[in-house]
Amino acid sequence: MMHLPDLPEIEAAARVVYGHFQATPQYRWARLSDRLGTDCWVKHENHTPVGAFKIRGGLTYFEQLAQTGALPREVISATRGNHGQSIGWAARAHGAACTIVVPHGNSVEKNAAMRALGVTLIEHGDDFQAAREHAQQLAAERGAHMVPSFHPALISGVSTYWWEFFKAVPQLDVVYVPIGPGSGVCAAIAAKLGLGHRARIVGVVSTGATTYADSLAAGHVVEAQVTTRLADGMAVRVADADALAVLQQHLDHLVQVSDGDVAQAMRDLFTDTHNVAEGAGAASFAAAMQERAHLKGQVVGTTLCGGNVDASVFAEVIS
């Protein structure tokens, strides 16, 4: 099985991350807790410099390249937005050129944010998988370094946010973790194991992107069509085999949330905390709400893992 970062590796990753920004806050929101019927904590990864958790992984990935003397002149990757901002931020910090491939119809504001970081943006294909395959082809043609969406060096950085959360709220009984390519949920598992924390880890997928749910049920990777409109950060068509192996061993269970559930959670989070959540950023709370009848008396951890939603989409959801 793929090596998950241990506690010393997570602590080393935190030192890299904190060279760029400080630990993000986590709060027990009173109104959210009332709504859920039990203590509800939110980890605010919407408060990083790119508005999402992914930046942590980009920083540690590039740090590993630099440490091994393998820093490339150009990197290429694919994204629906937040991973691309992460790689753009880290590439700029290390003086590398960065090209990112996004599918057609991607978030206008995520695209603009990547360009603002100096990224060369290419639109290709109808979904993330098509964009990823094109990025791999471009990297091969140009002799550029292809940055994957799922990699141990990304996980070590992302695990720092769960390490912060578990240390800050040791009484957590259960945490809900959205699943996209897989780095976020594997990072939560790594931090839990590293700290010896007792919290159960519940994965969250979109009903419009079920590759991980289908793959867990089948015991092997199963491709699934993507139809979610709101949860673009979770819009993955093909599960990662290494991530799947980790989830099979360590995930408590899985919850599926619809775009309607996600929209309601976006409204709830805004009403109760006045924080803006993108679709994937609201999925964690949406899943907790779905299971609220079983959560009485438990301390629940949710993650507002990103707030990068286009203004027009958010306005539609809120209204």
Tab-separated table of N, CA and C in Angstrom, residues 42 88 92 122 192-193 199-201 206 222 239 274:
chain	number	residue	atom	x	y	z
A	42	VAL	N	-16.135	23.589	12.476
A	42	VAL	CA	-15.790	23.803	11.067
A	42	VAL	C	-14.313	24.177	10.974
A	88	GLY	N	0.064	26.608	-9.190
A	88	GLY	CA	0.469	27.926	-9.680
A	88	GLY	C	1.199	28.732	-8.615
A	92	ARG	N	5.245	29.549	-8.886
A	92	ARG	CA	5.693	30.940	-8.849
A	92	ARG	C	6.741	31.148	-7.754
A	122	ILE	N	-5.030	26.396	-20.292
A	122	ILE	CA	-5.511	25.753	-21.519
A	122	ILE	C	-6.839	25.076	-21.212
A	192	LYS	N	-4.957	11.396	11.417
A	192	LYS	CA	-5.592	10.596	12.481
A	192	LYS	C	-4.635	9.519	12.981
A	193	LEU	N	-4.039	8.775	12.057
A	193	LEU	CA	-3.123	7.698	12.426
A	193	LEU	C	-1.868	8.258	13.100
A	199	ALA	N	-11.092	9.747	16.223
A	199	ALA	CA	-12.239	10.161	15.380
A	199	ALA	C	-12.476	9.174	14.236
A	200	ARG	N	-13.749	8.904	13.979
A	200	ARG	CA	-14.120	8.113	12.801
A	200	ARG	C	-14.050	9.026	11.573
A	201	ILE	N	-13.603	8.484	10.467
A	201	ILE	CA	-13.498	9.275	9.250
A	201	ILE	C	-14.545	8.789	8.249
A	206	SER	N	-20.238	12.975	-4.201
A	206	SER	CA	-21.443	13.507	-4.844
A	206	SER	C	-22.218	12.373	-5.501
A	222	VAL	N	-13.744	1.541	-10.429
A	222	VAL	CA	-14.874	1.542	-11.364
A	222	VAL	C	-15.088	2.985	-11.833
A	239	ALA	N	-11.543	6.826	-9.998
A	239	ALA	CA	-10.884	6.796	-8.691
A	239	ALA	C	-9.409	6.442	-8.846
A	274	HIS	N	-21.747	33.120	7.856
A	274	HIS	CA	-21.406	34.161	6.880
A	274	HIS	C	-20.076	33.907	6.190
